[in-house]
Coordinates of C-alpha atoms in Angstrom, one line a residue:
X5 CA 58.1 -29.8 114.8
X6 CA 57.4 -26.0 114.8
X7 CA 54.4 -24.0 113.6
X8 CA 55.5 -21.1 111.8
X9 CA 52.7 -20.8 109.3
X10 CA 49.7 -21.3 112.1
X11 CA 49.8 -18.1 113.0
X12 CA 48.7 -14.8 112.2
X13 CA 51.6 -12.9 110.9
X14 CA 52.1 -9.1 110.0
X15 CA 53.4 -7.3 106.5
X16 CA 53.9 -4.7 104.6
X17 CA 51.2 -3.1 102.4
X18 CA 52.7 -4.1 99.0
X19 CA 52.2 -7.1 96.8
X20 CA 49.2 -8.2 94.3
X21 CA 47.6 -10.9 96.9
X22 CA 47.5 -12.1 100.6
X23 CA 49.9 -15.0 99.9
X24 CA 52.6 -12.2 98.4
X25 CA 52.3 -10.0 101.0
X26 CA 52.8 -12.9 103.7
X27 CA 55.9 -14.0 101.8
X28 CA 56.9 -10.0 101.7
X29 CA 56.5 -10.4 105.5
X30 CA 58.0 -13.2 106.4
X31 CA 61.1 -12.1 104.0
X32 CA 61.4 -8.8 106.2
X33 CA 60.7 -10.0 109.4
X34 CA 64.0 -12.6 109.3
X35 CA 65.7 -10.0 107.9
X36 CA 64.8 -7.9 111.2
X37 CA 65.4 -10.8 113.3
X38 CA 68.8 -12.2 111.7
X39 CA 70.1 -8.5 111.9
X40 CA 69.1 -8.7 116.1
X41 CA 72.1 -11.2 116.2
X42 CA 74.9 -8.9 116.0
X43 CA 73.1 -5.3 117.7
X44 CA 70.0 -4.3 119.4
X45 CA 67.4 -3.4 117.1
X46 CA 64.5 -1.9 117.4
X47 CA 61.7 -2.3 114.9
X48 CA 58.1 -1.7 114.0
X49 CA 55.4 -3.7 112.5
X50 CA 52.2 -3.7 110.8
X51 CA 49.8 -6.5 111.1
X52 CA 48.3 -7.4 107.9
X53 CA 44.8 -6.7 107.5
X54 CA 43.0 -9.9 105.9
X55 CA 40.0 -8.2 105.2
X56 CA 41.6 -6.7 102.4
X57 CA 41.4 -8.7 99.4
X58 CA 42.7 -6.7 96.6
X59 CA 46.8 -4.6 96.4
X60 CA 47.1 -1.1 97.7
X61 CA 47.4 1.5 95.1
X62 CA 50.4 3.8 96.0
X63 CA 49.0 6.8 97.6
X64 CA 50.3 10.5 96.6
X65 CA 50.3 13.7 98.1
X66 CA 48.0 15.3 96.3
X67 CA 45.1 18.0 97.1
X68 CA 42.3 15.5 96.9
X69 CA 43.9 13.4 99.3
X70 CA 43.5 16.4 102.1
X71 CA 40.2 16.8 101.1
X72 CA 39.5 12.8 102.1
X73 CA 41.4 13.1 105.0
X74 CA 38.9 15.8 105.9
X75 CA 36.0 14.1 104.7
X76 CA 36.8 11.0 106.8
X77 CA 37.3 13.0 110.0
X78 CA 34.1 14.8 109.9
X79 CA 32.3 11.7 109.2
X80 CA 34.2 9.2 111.4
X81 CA 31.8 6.5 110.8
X82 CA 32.7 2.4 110.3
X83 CA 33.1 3.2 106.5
X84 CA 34.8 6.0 106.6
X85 CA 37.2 4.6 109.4
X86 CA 38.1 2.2 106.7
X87 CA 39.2 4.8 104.0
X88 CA 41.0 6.7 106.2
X89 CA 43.4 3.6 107.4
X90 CA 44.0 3.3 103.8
X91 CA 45.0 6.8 103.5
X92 CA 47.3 7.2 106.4
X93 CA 49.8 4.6 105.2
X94 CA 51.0 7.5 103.6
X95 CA 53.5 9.6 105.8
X96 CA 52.7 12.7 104.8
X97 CA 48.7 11.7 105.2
X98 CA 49.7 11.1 109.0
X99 CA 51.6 14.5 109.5
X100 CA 48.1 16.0 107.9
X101 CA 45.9 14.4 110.3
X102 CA 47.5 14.8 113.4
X103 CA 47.6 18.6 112.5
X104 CA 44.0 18.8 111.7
X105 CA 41.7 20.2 114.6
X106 CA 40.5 17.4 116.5
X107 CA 41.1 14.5 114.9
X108 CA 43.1 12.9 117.2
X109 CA 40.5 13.7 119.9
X110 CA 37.7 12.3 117.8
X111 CA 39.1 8.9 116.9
X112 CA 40.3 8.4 120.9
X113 CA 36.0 9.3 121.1
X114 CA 35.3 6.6 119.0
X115 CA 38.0 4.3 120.5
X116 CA 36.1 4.5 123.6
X117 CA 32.8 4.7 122.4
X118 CA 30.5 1.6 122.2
X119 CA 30.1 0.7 119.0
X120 CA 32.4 -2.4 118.7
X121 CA 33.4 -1.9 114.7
X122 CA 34.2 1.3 115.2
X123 CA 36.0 1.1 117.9
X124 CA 38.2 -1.7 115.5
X125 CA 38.7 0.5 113.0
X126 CA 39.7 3.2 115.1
X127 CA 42.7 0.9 116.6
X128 CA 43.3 0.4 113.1
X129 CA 44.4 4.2 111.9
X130 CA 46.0 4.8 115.2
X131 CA 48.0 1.1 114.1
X132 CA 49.1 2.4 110.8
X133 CA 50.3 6.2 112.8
X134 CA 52.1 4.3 115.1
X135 CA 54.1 3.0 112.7
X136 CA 55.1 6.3 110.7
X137 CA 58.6 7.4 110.3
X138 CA 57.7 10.7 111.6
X139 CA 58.8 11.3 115.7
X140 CA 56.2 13.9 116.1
X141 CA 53.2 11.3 115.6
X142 CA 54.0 9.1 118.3
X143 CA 53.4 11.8 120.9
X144 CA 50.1 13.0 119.4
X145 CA 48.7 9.7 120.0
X146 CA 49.3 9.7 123.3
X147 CA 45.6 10.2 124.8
X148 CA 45.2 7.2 123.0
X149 CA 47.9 5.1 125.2
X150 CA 45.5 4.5 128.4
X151 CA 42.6 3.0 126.6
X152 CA 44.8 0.7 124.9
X153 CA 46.6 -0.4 127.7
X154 CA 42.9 -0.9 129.0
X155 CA 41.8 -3.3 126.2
X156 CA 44.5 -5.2 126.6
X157 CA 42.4 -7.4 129.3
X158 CA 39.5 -7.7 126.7
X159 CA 38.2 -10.5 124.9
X160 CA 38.8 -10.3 121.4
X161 CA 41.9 -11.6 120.4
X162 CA 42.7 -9.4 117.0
X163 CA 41.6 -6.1 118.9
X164 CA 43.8 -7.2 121.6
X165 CA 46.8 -8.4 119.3
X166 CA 46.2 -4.7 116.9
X167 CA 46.7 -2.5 120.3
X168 CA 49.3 -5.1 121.5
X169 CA 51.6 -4.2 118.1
X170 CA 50.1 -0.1 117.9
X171 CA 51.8 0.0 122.0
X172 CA 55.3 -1.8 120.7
X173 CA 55.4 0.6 117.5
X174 CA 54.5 4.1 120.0
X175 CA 57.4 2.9 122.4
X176 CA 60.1 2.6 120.4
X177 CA 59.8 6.6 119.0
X178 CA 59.4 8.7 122.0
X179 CA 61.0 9.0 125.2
X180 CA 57.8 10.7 125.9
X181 CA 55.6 8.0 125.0
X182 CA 58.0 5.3 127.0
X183 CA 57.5 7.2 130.4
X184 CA 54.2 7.7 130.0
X185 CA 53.6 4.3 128.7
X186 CA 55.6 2.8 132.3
X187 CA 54.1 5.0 134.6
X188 CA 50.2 4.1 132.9
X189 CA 51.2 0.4 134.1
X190 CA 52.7 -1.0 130.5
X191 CA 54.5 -3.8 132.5
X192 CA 52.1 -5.4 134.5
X193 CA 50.0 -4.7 131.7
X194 CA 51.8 -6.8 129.5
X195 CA 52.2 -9.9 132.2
X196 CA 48.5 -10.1 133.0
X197 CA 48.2 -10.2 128.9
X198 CA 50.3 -13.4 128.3
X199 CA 48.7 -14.4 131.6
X200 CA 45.3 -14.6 130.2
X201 CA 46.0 -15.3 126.5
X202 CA 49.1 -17.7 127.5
X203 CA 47.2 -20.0 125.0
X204 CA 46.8 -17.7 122.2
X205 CA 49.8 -18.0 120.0
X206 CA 49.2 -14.6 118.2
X207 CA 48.7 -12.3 121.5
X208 CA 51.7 -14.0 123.3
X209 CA 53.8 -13.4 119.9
X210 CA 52.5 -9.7 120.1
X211 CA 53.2 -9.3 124.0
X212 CA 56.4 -10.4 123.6
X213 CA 57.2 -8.0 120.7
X214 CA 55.8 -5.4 122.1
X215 CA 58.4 -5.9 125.6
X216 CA 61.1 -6.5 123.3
X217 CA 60.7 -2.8 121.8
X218 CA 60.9 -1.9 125.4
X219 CA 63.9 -3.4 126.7
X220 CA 66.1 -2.8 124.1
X221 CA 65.9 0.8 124.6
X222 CA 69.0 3.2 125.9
X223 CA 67.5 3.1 129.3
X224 CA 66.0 -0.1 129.7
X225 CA 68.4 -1.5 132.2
X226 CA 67.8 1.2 134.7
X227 CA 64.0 2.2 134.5
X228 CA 62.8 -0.9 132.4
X229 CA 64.6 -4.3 133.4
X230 CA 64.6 -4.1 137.0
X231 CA 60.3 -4.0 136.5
X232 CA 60.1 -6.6 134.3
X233 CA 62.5 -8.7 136.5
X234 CA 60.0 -7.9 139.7
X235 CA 56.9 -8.8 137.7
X236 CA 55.6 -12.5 136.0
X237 CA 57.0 -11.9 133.0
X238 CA 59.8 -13.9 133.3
X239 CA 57.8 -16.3 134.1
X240 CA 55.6 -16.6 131.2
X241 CA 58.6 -15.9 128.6
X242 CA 60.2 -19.1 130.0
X243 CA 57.4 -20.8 130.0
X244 CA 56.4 -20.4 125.9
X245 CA 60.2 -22.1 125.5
X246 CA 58.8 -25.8 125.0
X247 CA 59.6 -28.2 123.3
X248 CA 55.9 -29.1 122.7
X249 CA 55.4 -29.0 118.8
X250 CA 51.7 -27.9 119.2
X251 CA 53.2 -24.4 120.3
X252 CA 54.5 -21.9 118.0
X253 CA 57.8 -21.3 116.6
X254 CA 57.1 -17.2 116.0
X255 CA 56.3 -16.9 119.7
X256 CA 59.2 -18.4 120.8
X257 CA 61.1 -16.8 119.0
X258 CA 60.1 -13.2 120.4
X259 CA 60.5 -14.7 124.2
X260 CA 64.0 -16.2 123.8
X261 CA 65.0 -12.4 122.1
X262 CA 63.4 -10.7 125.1
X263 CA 65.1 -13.2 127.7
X264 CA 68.0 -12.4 125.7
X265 CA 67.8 -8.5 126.2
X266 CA 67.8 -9.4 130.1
X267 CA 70.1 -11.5 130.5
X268 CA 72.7 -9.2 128.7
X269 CA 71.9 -5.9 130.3
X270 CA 72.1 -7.6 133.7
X271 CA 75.6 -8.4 135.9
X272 CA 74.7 -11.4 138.4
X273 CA 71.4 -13.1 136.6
X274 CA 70.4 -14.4 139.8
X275 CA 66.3 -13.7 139.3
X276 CA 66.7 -15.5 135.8
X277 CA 69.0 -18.3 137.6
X278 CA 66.8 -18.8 140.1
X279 CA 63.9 -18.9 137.8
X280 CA 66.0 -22.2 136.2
X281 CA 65.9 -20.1 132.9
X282 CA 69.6 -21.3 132.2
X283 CA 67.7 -25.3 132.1
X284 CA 64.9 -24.4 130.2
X285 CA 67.1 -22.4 127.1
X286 CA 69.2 -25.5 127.6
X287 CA 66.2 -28.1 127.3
X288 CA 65.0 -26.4 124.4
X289 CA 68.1 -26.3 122.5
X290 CA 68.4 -30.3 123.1
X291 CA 65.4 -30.8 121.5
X292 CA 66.2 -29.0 118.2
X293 CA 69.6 -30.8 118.0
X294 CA 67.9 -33.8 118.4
X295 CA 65.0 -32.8 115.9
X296 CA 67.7 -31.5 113.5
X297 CA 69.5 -35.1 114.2
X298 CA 66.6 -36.8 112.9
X299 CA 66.0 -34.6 109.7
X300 CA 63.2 -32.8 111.4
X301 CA 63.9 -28.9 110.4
X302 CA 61.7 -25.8 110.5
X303 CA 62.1 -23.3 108.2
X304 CA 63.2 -19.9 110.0
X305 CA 64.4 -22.5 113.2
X306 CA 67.7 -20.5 113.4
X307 CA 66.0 -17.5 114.5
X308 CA 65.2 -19.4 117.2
X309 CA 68.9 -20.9 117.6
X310 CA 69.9 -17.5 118.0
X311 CA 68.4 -16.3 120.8
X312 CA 68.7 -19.5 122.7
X313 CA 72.2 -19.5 122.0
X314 CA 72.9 -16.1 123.7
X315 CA 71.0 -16.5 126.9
X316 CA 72.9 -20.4 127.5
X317 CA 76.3 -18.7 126.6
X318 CA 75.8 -15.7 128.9
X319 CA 73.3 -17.3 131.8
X320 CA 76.6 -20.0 131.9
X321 CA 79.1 -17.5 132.4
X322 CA 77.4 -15.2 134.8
X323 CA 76.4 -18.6 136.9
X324 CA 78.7 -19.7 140.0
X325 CA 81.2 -22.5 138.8
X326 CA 79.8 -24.3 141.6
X327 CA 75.9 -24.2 140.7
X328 CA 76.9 -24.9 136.9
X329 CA 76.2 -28.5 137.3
X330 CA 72.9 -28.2 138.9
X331 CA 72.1 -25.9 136.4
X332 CA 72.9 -27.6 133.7
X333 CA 73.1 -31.9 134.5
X334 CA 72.3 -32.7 131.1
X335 CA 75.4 -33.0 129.5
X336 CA 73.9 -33.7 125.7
X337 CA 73.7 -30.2 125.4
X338 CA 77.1 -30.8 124.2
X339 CA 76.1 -33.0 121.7
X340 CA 73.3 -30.9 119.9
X341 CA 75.7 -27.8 120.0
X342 CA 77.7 -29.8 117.9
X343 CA 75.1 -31.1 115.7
X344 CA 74.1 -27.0 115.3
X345 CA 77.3 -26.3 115.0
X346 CA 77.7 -29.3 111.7
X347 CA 74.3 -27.9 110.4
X348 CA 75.3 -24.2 110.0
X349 CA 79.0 -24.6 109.1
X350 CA 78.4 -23.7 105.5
X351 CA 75.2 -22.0 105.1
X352 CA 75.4 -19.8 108.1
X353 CA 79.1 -19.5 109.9
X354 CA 78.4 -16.8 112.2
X355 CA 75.9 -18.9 113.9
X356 CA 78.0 -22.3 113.9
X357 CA 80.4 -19.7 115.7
X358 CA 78.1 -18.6 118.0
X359 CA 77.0 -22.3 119.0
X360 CA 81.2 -23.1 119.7
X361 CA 81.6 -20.0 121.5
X362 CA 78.7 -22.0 123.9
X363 CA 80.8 -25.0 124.1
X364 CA 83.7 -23.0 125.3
X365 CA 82.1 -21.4 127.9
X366 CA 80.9 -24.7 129.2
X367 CA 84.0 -26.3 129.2
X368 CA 85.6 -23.5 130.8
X369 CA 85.0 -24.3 133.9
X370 CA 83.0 -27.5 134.1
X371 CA 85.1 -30.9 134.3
X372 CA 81.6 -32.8 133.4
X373 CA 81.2 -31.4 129.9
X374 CA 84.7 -32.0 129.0
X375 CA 84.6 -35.3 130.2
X376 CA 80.9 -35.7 127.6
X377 CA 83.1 -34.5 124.8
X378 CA 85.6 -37.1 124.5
X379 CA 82.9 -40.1 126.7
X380 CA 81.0 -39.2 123.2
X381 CA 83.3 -39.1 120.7
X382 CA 82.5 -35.2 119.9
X383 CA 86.5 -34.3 120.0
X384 CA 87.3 -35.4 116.6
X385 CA 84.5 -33.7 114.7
X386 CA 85.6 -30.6 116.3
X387 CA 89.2 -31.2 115.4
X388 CA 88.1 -31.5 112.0
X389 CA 86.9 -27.5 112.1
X390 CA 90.1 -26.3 112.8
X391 CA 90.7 -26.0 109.2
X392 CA 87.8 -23.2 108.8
X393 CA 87.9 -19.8 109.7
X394 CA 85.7 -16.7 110.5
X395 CA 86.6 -17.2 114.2
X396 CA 85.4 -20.8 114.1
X397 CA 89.0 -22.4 114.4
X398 CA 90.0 -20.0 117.3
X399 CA 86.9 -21.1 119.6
X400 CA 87.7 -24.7 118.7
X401 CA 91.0 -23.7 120.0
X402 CA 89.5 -22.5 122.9
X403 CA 87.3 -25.4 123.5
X404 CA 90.6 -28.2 123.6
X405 CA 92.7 -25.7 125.6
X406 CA 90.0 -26.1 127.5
X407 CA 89.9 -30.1 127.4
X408 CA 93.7 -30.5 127.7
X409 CA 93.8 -28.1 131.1
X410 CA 92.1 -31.3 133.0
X411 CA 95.4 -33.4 133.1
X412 CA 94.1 -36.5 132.8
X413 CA 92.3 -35.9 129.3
X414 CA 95.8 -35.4 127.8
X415 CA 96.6 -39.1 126.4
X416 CA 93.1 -39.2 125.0
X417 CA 93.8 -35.6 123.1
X418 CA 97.1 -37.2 122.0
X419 CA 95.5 -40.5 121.0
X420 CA 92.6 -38.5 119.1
X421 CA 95.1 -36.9 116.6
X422 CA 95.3 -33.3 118.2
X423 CA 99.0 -33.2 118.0
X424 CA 98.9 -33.5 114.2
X425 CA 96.3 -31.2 114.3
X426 CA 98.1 -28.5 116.0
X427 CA 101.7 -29.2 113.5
X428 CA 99.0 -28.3 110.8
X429 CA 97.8 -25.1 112.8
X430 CA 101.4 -23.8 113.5
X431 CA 101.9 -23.5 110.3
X432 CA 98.8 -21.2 109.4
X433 CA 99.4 -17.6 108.5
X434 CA 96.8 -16.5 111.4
X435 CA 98.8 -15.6 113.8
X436 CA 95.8 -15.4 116.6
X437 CA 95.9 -19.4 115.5
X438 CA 99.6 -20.1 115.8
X439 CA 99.7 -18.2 119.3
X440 CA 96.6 -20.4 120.9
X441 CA 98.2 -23.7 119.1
X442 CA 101.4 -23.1 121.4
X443 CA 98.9 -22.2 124.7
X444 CA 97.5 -26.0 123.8
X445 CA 100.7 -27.3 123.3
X446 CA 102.2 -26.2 126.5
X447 CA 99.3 -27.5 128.5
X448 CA 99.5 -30.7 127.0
X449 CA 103.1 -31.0 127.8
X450 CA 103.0 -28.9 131.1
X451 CA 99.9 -32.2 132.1
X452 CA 101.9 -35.0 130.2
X453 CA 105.6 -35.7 129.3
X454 CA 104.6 -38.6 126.6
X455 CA 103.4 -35.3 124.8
X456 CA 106.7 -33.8 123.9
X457 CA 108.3 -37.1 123.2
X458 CA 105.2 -37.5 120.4
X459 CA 105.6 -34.2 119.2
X460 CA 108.9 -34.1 118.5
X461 CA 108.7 -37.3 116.5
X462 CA 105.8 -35.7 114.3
X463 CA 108.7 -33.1 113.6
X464 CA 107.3 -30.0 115.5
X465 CA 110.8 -29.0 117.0
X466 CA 111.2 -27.7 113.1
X467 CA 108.2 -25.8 113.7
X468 CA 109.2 -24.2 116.7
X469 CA 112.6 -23.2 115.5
X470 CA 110.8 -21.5 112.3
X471 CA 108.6 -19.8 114.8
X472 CA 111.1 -18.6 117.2
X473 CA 113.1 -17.1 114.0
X474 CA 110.6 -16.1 111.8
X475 CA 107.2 -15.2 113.7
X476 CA 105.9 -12.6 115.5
X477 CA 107.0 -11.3 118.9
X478 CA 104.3 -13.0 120.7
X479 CA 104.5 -16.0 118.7
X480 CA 108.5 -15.8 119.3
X481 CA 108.1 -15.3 122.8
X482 CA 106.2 -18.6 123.4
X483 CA 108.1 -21.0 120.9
X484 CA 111.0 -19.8 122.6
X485 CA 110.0 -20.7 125.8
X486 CA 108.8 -24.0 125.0
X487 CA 112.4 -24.9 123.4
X488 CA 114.2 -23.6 126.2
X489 CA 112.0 -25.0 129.3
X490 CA 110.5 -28.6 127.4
X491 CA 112.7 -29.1 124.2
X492 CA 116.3 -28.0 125.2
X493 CA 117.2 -31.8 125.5
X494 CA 115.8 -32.7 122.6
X495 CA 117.6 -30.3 120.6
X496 CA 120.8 -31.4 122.3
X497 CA 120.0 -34.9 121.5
X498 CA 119.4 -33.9 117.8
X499 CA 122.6 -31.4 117.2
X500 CA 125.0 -34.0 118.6
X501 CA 123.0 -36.8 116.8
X502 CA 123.6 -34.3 114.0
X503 CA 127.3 -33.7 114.2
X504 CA 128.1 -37.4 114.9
X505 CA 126.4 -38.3 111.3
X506 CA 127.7 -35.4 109.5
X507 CA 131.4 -36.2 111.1
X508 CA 130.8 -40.0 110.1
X509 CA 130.0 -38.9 106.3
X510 CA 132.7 -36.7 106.5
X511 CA 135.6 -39.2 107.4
X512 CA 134.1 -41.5 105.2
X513 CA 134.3 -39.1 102.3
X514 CA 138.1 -38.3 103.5
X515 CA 138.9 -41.6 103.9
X516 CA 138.2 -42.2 99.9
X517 CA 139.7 -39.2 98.9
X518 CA 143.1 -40.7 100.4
X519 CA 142.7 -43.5 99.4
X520 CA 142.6 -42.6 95.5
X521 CA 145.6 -40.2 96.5
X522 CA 148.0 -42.9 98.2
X523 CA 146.8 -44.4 94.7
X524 CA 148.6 -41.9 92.3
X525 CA 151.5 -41.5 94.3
X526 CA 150.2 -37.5 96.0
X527 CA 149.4 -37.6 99.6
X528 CA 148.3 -34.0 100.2
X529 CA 147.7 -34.9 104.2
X530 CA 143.8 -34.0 104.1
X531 CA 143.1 -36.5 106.6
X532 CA 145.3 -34.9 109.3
X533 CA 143.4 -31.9 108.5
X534 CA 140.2 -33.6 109.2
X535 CA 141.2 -35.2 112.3
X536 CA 142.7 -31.8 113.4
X537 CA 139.4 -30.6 112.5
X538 CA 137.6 -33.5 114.8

C-alpha cells in the first residue's frame, strides 16, 4: 500500500552501480531509523547523485590532491564544480578547502550568481561539507546558510531538496550554526517549504528530515519546540500521515519521528491534542493493521509502526481521562494493536512490546477499550503471550489488571481461562511476573467472590502457601495477605477436611492392627493410645 521505492532516496558513495548504492542506502538508513527507537539520534545524509554513472575511486591524501583542490578553486567553473564535489568526500579534502583563501567566499559567489548549473554544483560541495565529520566545517559554511534558506522557496525541486538535506546536516554540528540558522527564519522556512511542495514526496521527506535534526537537539524543547508548535508545521506533519497509498511511505516516516520528538519533550500536548494529532496517529495505525490483516505489507513498514506507536502511547497518556474518548472513538485501534503486536512477536519483540505497552495505556483508564477487548474476542490471544518474555508478559499483565479493575468484566476473565493462566505465571521464576499475577488475582477476587472459590479448585492455595514460604519479601508479603484476608476459610476447610481423613485412615489402620492382635492372643492396648490420641 506504501511507496517506498517511488522516491528519491540518498546513499553513501560506495558500491559498483546505482542499484548497489541504493541498496547500501536503504540498508543504512533503517539502521539509523531502527536505532531512533530506543534514543534520540541525530544523523546526517547524503543524497545520491544520479548523474554519476560509474563507483568512486577511494580518494587519498596525497600532494596532487591539494594541487586539484587548488586548481578547482581558482577555476570555479560547471566542470570544475564537478571535480571538486568528488574530491571533498574526503575529510581531510574538506579541512583543506575551508583553509584555503577564499574558497568559501567564492563558491557562496557562485551560489548566488546567475548561472543556474553552477549555482547546482555549488550546493553540491557545500552538500558533501556539510556532511564531514569535522565540527570546524560546519561553521565555515555559514555565509552560505541565508542563501539556502532563500532557495528554499524556489522552483526546482532537486536544488530545493540538495539545500533542504545540506541545512539538516549544518544543524546538527554546531550550536553556532543552530542559532544562527533560527534566528535567519529556519522554522518558518521550513513550513512555507512543505507548504508549497506538500505534493512533492522528496522535498516533504527532506523538510521533515531536516526539522527532525533540529528538534532532537539538547535545547530543542526550550528554543526549538515552542516555535515549531506556534508555526504550521504541525499542521503539515499531520497532514502527510494518510492512509492514501498514492503517498509515500519515506515521508511519513520522517513526520511521525518529528511528531514524535514533540510530543515527548512536551508536558500537557494540548497544541498537538487540539490539532486531533492523537486521531490521526490513531487512523493511521488502523489502516496498517488492517492492511497487515489482509496480507498487504511494505517492506521497511515498521519504521513507520515505530513512530506512530510512540506519539498514540504518549498523546494517550498526557490526554484528560475525560477527552480520551473523543479523542480516540474508534475502538479497533485495539484490534490492529493486536494484529501488530501477532506480526512482530518473533521477528521483532521490542516492537510487539512497544504496541502492548499502547494497549495498556488505553485501557488504563478507558472503560470503552476494555469493554472492545473482550466484545472482540482479543483477551485470549493476549493471554496466550503470557508465556513470552522480554517485557512482553508483564505489559500483558498490565493490560488484564487493567481489564479485571472494571468489576463487571471479572466472570468473563474467569470464563476466558485467565485463572489458569495466572496458576501457570505464579509459578514462573520472574519474580516481577509472580508479583503482578497476585495484583490480578486480588482484583479479581476483591470484584468477584466466585473467583476464589474457582481458584482454589484449580489448586492455587498450594501456590500461595509455596509463595508465602519460599518467595521473595514482596512476593511473601502479598501471598500472605491474600491467605489471610480471602483464603483463611478455605484453608480451615482444607486442614480439618485434612485431619478428619487422616484420623479416619488412622483408626482404620488401628482398628486392623487389633484385630490381628486379639487374634494371637497379645493385646498391647494401641487403640486406647489412639483414642487418647483423638
Amino acid at each position: 500500500m506504501w511507496r517506498l521505492n517511488k522516491v528519491r532516496h540518498k546513499a553513501g558513495r560506495q558500491g559498483g552501480s546505482s542499484e548497489e548504492l541504493r541498496l547500501k542506502r536503504r540498508e543504512n538508513e533503517r539502521a539509523l531509523r531502527q536505532a531512533r527507537r530506543d534514543r534520540q539520534l541525530v544523523s546526517k545524509r547524503l543524497l545520491l547523485n544520479e548523474d554519476e554513472e560509474q563507483p568512486e575511486v577511494s580518494m587519498d591524501t596525497a600532494p596532487g590532491q591539494h594541487v586539484s583542490i587548488r586548481h578547482c578553486v581558482r577555476r570555479f567553473k560547471d566542470a570544475h564544480l564537478k571535480a571538486l564535489s568528488k574530491v571533498l568526500r574526503d575529510p581531510s579534502s574538506q579541512l583543506i578547502f575551508i583553509k584555503h583563501e577564499n574558497s568559501m567566499h567564492l563558491l557562496v559567489g557562485l551560489l548566488t550568481g546567475s548561472d543556474t548549473q553552477c549555482r547546482l554544483q555549488a550546493v553540491r560541495c557545500l552538500h558533501e561539507l556539510s556532511h564531514s565529520p569535522h565540527t570546524n566545517v560546519a561553521p565555515a559554511c555559514l555565509p552560505a546558510t541565508p542563501y539556502l534558506l532563500t532557495y528554499l522557496s524556489g522552483p526546482s525541486t532537486k536544488f530545493t531538496e540538495l539545500c533542504l538535506y545540506t541545512l539538516g546536516n549544518l544543524c546538527s554540528d554546531s550550536d553556532v550554526v543552530r542559532e544562527n540558522l533560527l534566528a535567519q527564519g529556519i522554522i518558518p522556512a521550513l513550513a512555507n517549504c512543505m507548504e508549497n511542495q506538500r505534493h512533492n514526496l522528496a522535498v516533504v521527506e527532506a523538510a521533515a528530515f531536516t526539522l527532525s535534526q533540529l528538534l532532537q537537539t539538547t535545547d530543542a524543547a526550550k528554543k526549538i519546540i515552542p516555535m515549531v508548535l506556534k508555526s504550521s508545521l504541525p499542521s503539515h506533519l499531520l497532514s502527510v500521515l494518510t492512509s492514501d497509498p498514492q503517498f509515500g511511505l519515506a515521508p511519513a516516516i520522517e513526520c511521525a519521528w518529528c511528531l514524535h520528538y514533540l510530543i515527548c519533550s512536551t508536558e500537557d500536548n494540548k497544541e498537538l491534542l487540539a490539532q486531533h494529532a492523537l486521531s490521526q496517529c490513531s487512523s493511521l495505525l488502523v489502516s496498517l493493521g488492517g492492511a497487515m490483516t489482509e496480507g498487504n505489507t511494505e517492506e521497511g513498514l515498521e519504521l513507520l509502526v515505530w513512530p506512530l506507536l510512540r506519539c498514540v502511547g504518549n498523546l494517550s497518556s498526557s490526554c484528560p481521562v475525560e477527552d480520551l474518548h473523543a479523542h480516540l472513538s474508534d475502538v479497533h485501534l485495539v484490534v490492529s494493536l493486536c494484529v501488530l503486536a501477532q506480526a512482530y512477536l518473533h521477528s521483532q519483540p521490542a516492537l510487539a512490546r512497544e504496541t502492548v505497552w499502547v494497549l495498556n495505556n488505553l485501557t488504563a483508564h478507558s472503560t470503552e477499550f476494555c469493554s472492545a477487548l473482550l466484545t472482540l474476542n482479543l483477551v485470549p490471544g493476549l493471554i496466550q503471550l503470557l508465556p513470552f518474555s522480554q517485557g512482553i508478559n508483564t505489559m500483558i499483565l498490565r493490560i488484564l489488571a487493567n481489564i479485571a479493575h472494571k468489576k463487571k468484566f471479572c466472570v468473563q476473565l474467569v470464563q476466558l481461562g485467565l485463572l489458569s493462566a495466572l496458576c501457570a505465571t505464579l509459578k514462573m521464576a520472574d519474580q516481577e511476573m509472580v508479583v503482578l499475577s497476585l495484583d490480578v488475582l486480588f482484583m479479581m477476587i476483591v470484584n468477584s467472590p466466585m473467583v476464589a472459590e474457582e481458584f482454589v479448585r484449580l489448586g492455587g492455595l498450594s501456590l500461595l502457601e509455596a509463595i508465602q514460604y519460599n518467595g521473595a519479601a514482596e512476593m511473601r508479603q502479598r501471598s500472605t495477605y491474600l491467605l489471610e484476608k480471602h483464603f483463611l476459610s478455605y484453608q480451615q476447610h482444607l486442614r480439618v477436611t485434612f485431619f478428619a481423613v487422616f484420623i479416619e485412615s488412622a483408626v482404620r489402620v488401628k482398628m486392623t492392627d487389633v484385630s490381628c492382635s486379639l487374634a494371637g492372643g497379645q493385646y498391647s492396648g494401641s487403640l486406647n493410645q489412639q483414642k487418647d490420641l483423638c
